[in-house]
């Protein structure tokens, strides 16, 4: 099976968690800032609520980034809808809502942003999260180039692949293991994503010789980004989209 490719070219910079460090993470405010800063692509994290709906949030619990408490997977949509996801970062963002995947998709379309949706399953919900997020993406991006979908969870990616076979997938690792290519091929993935400081030259060589795009997180220094791009890394995820502007 040959990997499905996104119908869009990979930009050099993805704003990490929507707008990087310039806005509260995984918020619509972040998407607006990313677009205003000239970013063409964003990455965000998606997890299921107690009702099985996809929402943008990084942690399994609500405390760090919202005014809520408890596990996302045990919290109903009606509660998530009323949370403040902005004031933990800065009071200027008080009242910034926690976005659903539908909210984020609509704003990406409006702003012309390409997306890397990172499936972030709560422990024990890996396969169902992959399946639900993939199906919802296919509805929300209908008639448009599909987003690139990644996850640290192989079970989530396998479920996403089964649910929507044409979805472009990125295998995401902190440190790619020796058998990363086996996982990549089994998923018919499109891209390899990993921590910038854990990318070994042997892995990069393997990817390069197979024309597999390599994307690295989280790169906040302009000269570090330039070095990575010169080594053949296709894109970096960054919190400092201001420092990496026009790269
Ligand atoms: O997808 C790249 C990056 O977002 C992975 O790390 O923890 O920020 O989701 P994390
Ligand atoms: Mg992420």
Tab-separated table of C-alpha atoms and ligand atoms in Angstrom:
chain	number	residue	atom	x	y	z
A	1	UNK	CA	0.000	0.000	0.000
A	2	UNK	CA	1.459	3.373	-0.955
A	3	UNK	CA	1.130	6.182	1.591
A	4	UNK	CA	-1.506	8.821	0.894
A	5	UNK	CA	0.096	12.233	0.546
A	6	UNK	CA	-1.537	15.459	1.672
A	7	UNK	CA	-2.713	17.489	-1.293
A	8	UNK	CA	-0.683	20.394	0.044
A	9	UNK	CA	3.066	21.004	0.236
A	10	UNK	CA	4.585	20.860	3.705
A	11	UNK	CA	5.355	24.342	5.004
A	12	UNK	CA	8.627	24.823	6.878
A	13	UNK	CA	6.970	25.928	10.114
A	14	UNK	CA	3.920	24.621	11.972
A	15	UNK	CA	2.711	26.735	14.882
A	16	UNK	CA	2.818	24.327	17.833
A	17	UNK	CA	-0.433	23.911	19.837
A	18	UNK	CA	-2.180	26.448	17.527
A	19	UNK	CA	-0.254	29.669	18.129
A	20	UNK	CA	2.889	28.593	19.914
A	21	UNK	CA	3.810	30.653	22.958
A	22	UNK	CA	2.039	33.751	21.652
A	23	UNK	CA	-1.427	32.653	22.792
A	24	UNK	CA	-2.941	30.147	25.206
A	25	UNK	CA	-2.178	26.686	23.830
A	26	UNK	CA	-4.773	24.832	21.750
A	27	UNK	CA	-7.133	27.806	21.411
A	28	UNK	CA	-8.844	29.695	18.600
A	29	UNK	CA	-6.896	32.782	19.695
A	30	UNK	CA	-3.761	30.807	18.845
A	31	UNK	CA	-5.042	30.015	15.352
A	32	UNK	CA	-5.779	33.708	14.755
A	33	UNK	CA	-2.302	34.720	15.917
A	34	UNK	CA	-0.637	32.024	13.804
A	35	UNK	CA	-2.447	33.298	10.706
A	36	UNK	CA	-1.689	36.930	11.577
A	37	UNK	CA	2.006	36.036	11.948
A	38	UNK	CA	2.023	34.591	8.436
A	39	UNK	CA	2.000	30.904	9.426
A	40	UNK	CA	0.391	28.635	6.873
A	41	UNK	CA	0.099	25.592	9.120
A	42	UNK	CA	-0.727	24.729	12.711
A	43	UNK	CA	-0.472	21.684	14.966
A	44	UNK	CA	-2.956	20.973	17.755
A	45	UNK	CA	-3.834	18.171	20.167
A	46	UNK	CA	-7.222	16.436	20.262
A	47	UNK	CA	-8.771	14.294	23.019
A	48	UNK	CA	-12.257	12.841	23.619
A	49	UNK	CA	-14.694	14.056	26.277
A	50	UNK	CA	-16.905	11.791	28.396
A	51	UNK	CA	-19.487	12.110	25.585
A	52	UNK	CA	-16.917	10.895	23.054
A	53	UNK	CA	-16.545	14.272	21.314
A	54	UNK	CA	-13.143	15.598	20.170
A	55	UNK	CA	-11.807	18.741	21.895
A	56	UNK	CA	-8.503	20.609	21.627
A	57	UNK	CA	-6.454	19.936	24.738
A	58	UNK	CA	-3.001	18.559	25.494
A	59	UNK	CA	-3.212	17.150	29.026
A	60	UNK	CA	-5.425	14.317	30.260
A	61	UNK	CA	-6.557	16.646	33.033
A	62	UNK	CA	-8.069	20.133	32.885
A	63	UNK	CA	-6.171	21.957	35.624
A	64	UNK	CA	-3.039	23.235	33.832
A	65	UNK	CA	-4.706	24.938	30.881
A	66	UNK	CA	-8.306	25.642	31.980
A	67	UNK	CA	-10.339	26.721	34.993
A	68	UNK	CA	-11.851	23.225	35.167
A	69	UNK	CA	-10.806	20.190	37.179
A	70	UNK	CA	-10.582	16.465	36.600
A	71	UNK	CA	-10.030	14.182	33.634
A	72	UNK	CA	-11.084	15.336	30.161
A	73	UNK	CA	-12.371	11.836	29.364
A	74	UNK	CA	-14.680	11.978	32.406
A	75	UNK	CA	-16.022	15.476	31.679
A	76	UNK	CA	-19.172	15.943	29.567
A	77	UNK	CA	-19.378	18.334	26.616
A	78	UNK	CA	-21.767	20.605	28.511
A	79	UNK	CA	-19.046	21.297	31.094
A	80	UNK	CA	-16.183	21.608	28.589
A	81	UNK	CA	-18.231	24.156	26.598
A	82	UNK	CA	-18.249	26.531	29.556
A	83	UNK	CA	-14.561	26.373	30.452
A	84	UNK	CA	-12.074	29.226	30.256
A	85	UNK	CA	-8.946	28.040	28.428
A	86	UNK	CA	-7.292	31.454	28.336
A	87	UNK	CA	-6.879	33.015	31.742
A	88	UNK	CA	-4.390	30.417	33.036
A	89	UNK	CA	-1.876	31.929	30.605
A	90	UNK	CA	-2.775	35.623	30.773
A	91	UNK	CA	-5.762	37.564	32.017
A	92	UNK	CA	-5.982	39.280	28.627
A	93	UNK	CA	-7.262	35.935	27.348
A	94	UNK	CA	-9.903	35.442	30.036
A	95	UNK	CA	-13.007	33.854	28.563
A	96	UNK	CA	-11.179	32.207	25.668
A	97	UNK	CA	-13.182	29.001	25.119
A	98	UNK	CA	-11.920	25.450	24.941
A	99	UNK	CA	-12.382	24.683	21.221
A	100	UNK	CA	-14.069	21.605	19.833
A	101	UNK	CA	-12.457	20.007	16.779
A	102	UNK	CA	-15.366	21.450	14.788
A	103	UNK	CA	-14.595	24.985	16.018
A	104	UNK	CA	-10.922	24.598	15.110
A	105	UNK	CA	-11.649	23.146	11.671
A	106	UNK	CA	-14.049	25.982	10.828
A	107	UNK	CA	-11.480	28.610	11.786
A	108	UNK	CA	-8.678	26.824	9.921
A	109	UNK	CA	-10.873	26.900	6.812
A	110	UNK	CA	-11.708	30.590	7.323
A	111	UNK	CA	-8.047	31.556	7.851
A	112	UNK	CA	-6.655	29.236	5.175
A	113	UNK	CA	-4.556	27.265	7.670
A	114	UNK	CA	-3.320	23.752	7.017
A	115	UNK	CA	-3.436	21.479	10.034
A	116	UNK	CA	-1.574	18.654	11.710
A	117	UNK	CA	-4.108	17.094	14.063
A	118	UNK	CA	-2.308	15.212	16.823
A	119	UNK	CA	-4.541	12.506	18.285
A	120	UNK	CA	-3.888	12.649	22.018
A	121	UNK	CA	-5.851	9.769	23.545
A	122	UNK	CA	-6.486	9.509	27.254
A	123	UNK	CA	-4.975	6.314	28.644
A	124	UNK	CA	-7.266	3.398	27.813
A	125	UNK	CA	-9.061	5.255	24.989
A	126	UNK	CA	-6.437	4.893	22.263
A	127	UNK	CA	-8.352	3.055	19.521
A	128	UNK	CA	-11.691	4.805	20.027
A	129	UNK	CA	-9.992	8.206	19.943
A	130	UNK	CA	-8.209	7.356	16.693
A	131	UNK	CA	-11.438	6.145	15.102
A	132	UNK	CA	-13.655	9.030	16.231
A	133	UNK	CA	-11.132	11.755	15.398
A	134	UNK	CA	-10.465	10.292	11.943
A	135	UNK	CA	-14.183	10.090	11.104
A	136	UNK	CA	-14.822	13.627	12.358
A	137	UNK	CA	-11.880	14.969	10.345
A	138	UNK	CA	-13.234	13.338	7.231
A	139	UNK	CA	-16.590	15.135	7.788
A	140	UNK	CA	-15.094	18.503	8.742
A	141	UNK	CA	-12.583	18.637	5.874
A	142	UNK	CA	-14.959	17.172	3.270
A	143	UNK	CA	-14.089	18.529	-0.175
A	144	UNK	CA	-10.814	20.007	1.122
A	145	UNK	CA	-7.266	18.656	1.440
A	146	UNK	CA	-7.253	16.467	4.547
A	147	UNK	CA	-5.069	17.437	7.488
A	148	UNK	CA	-2.007	15.436	8.416
A	149	UNK	CA	-2.900	13.233	11.405
A	150	UNK	CA	-0.260	12.093	13.898
A	151	UNK	CA	-0.088	10.407	17.287
A	152	UNK	CA	2.350	8.935	19.767
A	153	UNK	CA	-0.160	6.075	20.048
A	154	UNK	CA	0.241	3.315	17.435
A	155	UNK	CA	-3.207	1.961	18.401
A	156	UNK	CA	-4.798	5.352	17.714
A	157	UNK	CA	-3.098	5.599	14.317
A	158	UNK	CA	-4.103	2.035	13.377
A	159	UNK	CA	-7.726	2.800	14.247
A	160	UNK	CA	-7.586	6.077	12.284
A	161	UNK	CA	-6.193	4.243	9.250
A	162	UNK	CA	-8.966	1.615	9.425
A	163	UNK	CA	-11.680	4.263	9.835
A	164	UNK	CA	-10.503	6.592	7.040
A	165	UNK	CA	-8.049	4.783	4.745
A	166	UNK	CA	-7.147	7.895	2.731
A	167	UNK	CA	-5.999	9.915	5.753
A	168	UNK	CA	-2.338	11.032	5.620
A	169	UNK	CA	-0.706	9.777	8.813
A	170	UNK	CA	2.439	10.854	10.637
A	171	UNK	CA	4.146	8.389	12.975
A	172	UNK	CA	5.139	10.418	16.027
A	173	UNK	CA	7.944	9.474	18.404
A	174	UNK	CA	10.084	11.223	20.937
A	175	UNK	CA	13.031	9.093	19.830
A	176	UNK	CA	12.334	6.901	16.791
A	177	UNK	CA	13.097	3.272	17.681
A	178	UNK	CA	15.331	1.065	15.524
A	179	UNK	CA	12.232	-0.498	13.924
A	180	UNK	CA	10.464	2.827	13.164
A	181	UNK	CA	10.334	1.995	9.459
A	182	UNK	CA	8.451	-1.225	10.164
A	183	UNK	CA	5.737	0.760	12.025
A	184	UNK	CA	5.766	3.409	9.297
A	185	UNK	CA	5.236	0.877	6.498
A	186	UNK	CA	2.612	-1.105	8.413
A	187	UNK	CA	0.549	2.082	8.696
A	188	UNK	CA	1.260	3.241	5.150
A	189	UNK	CA	2.236	6.508	6.816
A	190	UNK	CA	3.193	9.715	5.046
A	191	UNK	CA	5.669	11.342	7.430
A	192	UNK	CA	7.949	10.716	10.411
A	193	UNK	CA	7.681	13.147	13.366
A	194	UNK	CA	10.115	13.220	16.298
A	195	UNK	CA	11.874	15.376	18.869
A	196	UNK	CA	14.516	17.498	17.151
A	197	UNK	CA	17.235	16.590	19.690
A	198	UNK	CA	16.556	12.848	19.358
A	199	UNK	CA	16.854	12.575	15.576
A	200	UNK	CA	19.799	10.334	14.715
A	201	UNK	CA	21.616	10.647	11.398
A	202	UNK	CA	20.949	6.958	10.613
A	203	UNK	CA	17.193	7.534	10.937
A	204	UNK	CA	17.397	10.655	8.789
A	205	UNK	CA	19.383	8.722	6.170
A	206	UNK	CA	16.762	5.963	6.111
A	207	UNK	CA	13.997	8.530	5.673
A	208	UNK	CA	15.891	10.561	3.078
A	209	UNK	CA	16.651	7.556	0.880
A	210	UNK	CA	12.930	6.667	0.866
A	211	UNK	CA	11.780	10.289	0.376
A	212	UNK	CA	9.909	10.158	3.695
A	213	UNK	CA	9.317	13.682	5.045
A	214	UNK	CA	10.752	14.207	8.557
A	215	UNK	CA	9.130	16.795	10.849
A	216	UNK	CA	10.711	17.826	14.179
A	217	UNK	CA	9.374	19.366	17.389
A	218	UNK	CA	9.790	21.689	19.287
A	219	UNK	CA	12.198	24.127	17.643
A	220	UNK	CA	12.200	27.657	19.040
A	221	UNK	CA	15.583	28.964	17.940
A	222	UNK	CA	15.944	30.321	14.409
A	223	UNK	CA	19.475	29.076	13.796
A	224	UNK	CA	18.563	25.624	15.129
A	225	UNK	CA	15.630	25.559	12.706
A	226	UNK	CA	17.891	26.609	9.826
A	227	UNK	CA	20.366	23.844	10.693
A	228	UNK	CA	17.610	21.226	10.785
A	229	UNK	CA	16.143	22.389	7.468
A	230	UNK	CA	19.648	22.311	5.924
A	231	UNK	CA	19.959	18.669	7.119
A	232	UNK	CA	16.828	17.839	5.151
A	233	UNK	CA	14.136	18.095	7.818
A	234	UNK	CA	11.023	19.248	5.975
A	235	UNK	CA	9.186	21.110	8.760
A	236	UNK	CA	9.565	22.170	12.360
A	237	UNK	CA	6.911	22.657	15.041
A	238	UNK	CA	7.570	25.845	16.958
A	239	UNK	CA	6.326	27.839	19.935
A	240	UNK	CA	8.289	30.854	18.635
A	241	UNK	CA	6.576	31.563	15.352
A	242	UNK	CA	7.746	35.157	15.781
A	243	UNK	CA	11.424	34.087	15.826
A	244	UNK	CA	10.936	31.713	12.864
A	245	UNK	CA	8.933	34.186	10.781
A	246	UNK	CA	9.512	34.037	6.985
A	247	UNK	CA	11.780	31.031	7.338
B	1	LIG	O1	3.210	16.791	17.389
B	1	LIG	C1	4.378	17.368	17.845
B	1	LIG	C2	4.298	17.748	19.300
B	1	LIG	O2	3.128	18.478	19.529
B	1	LIG	C3	4.352	16.564	20.203
B	1	LIG	O3	4.465	16.922	21.545
B	1	LIG	O4	3.539	17.007	23.805
B	1	LIG	O5	3.607	19.071	22.433
B	1	LIG	O6	1.988	17.268	21.900
B	1	LIG	P1	3.348	17.594	22.441
B	2	LIG	MG1	1.084	18.059	20.061
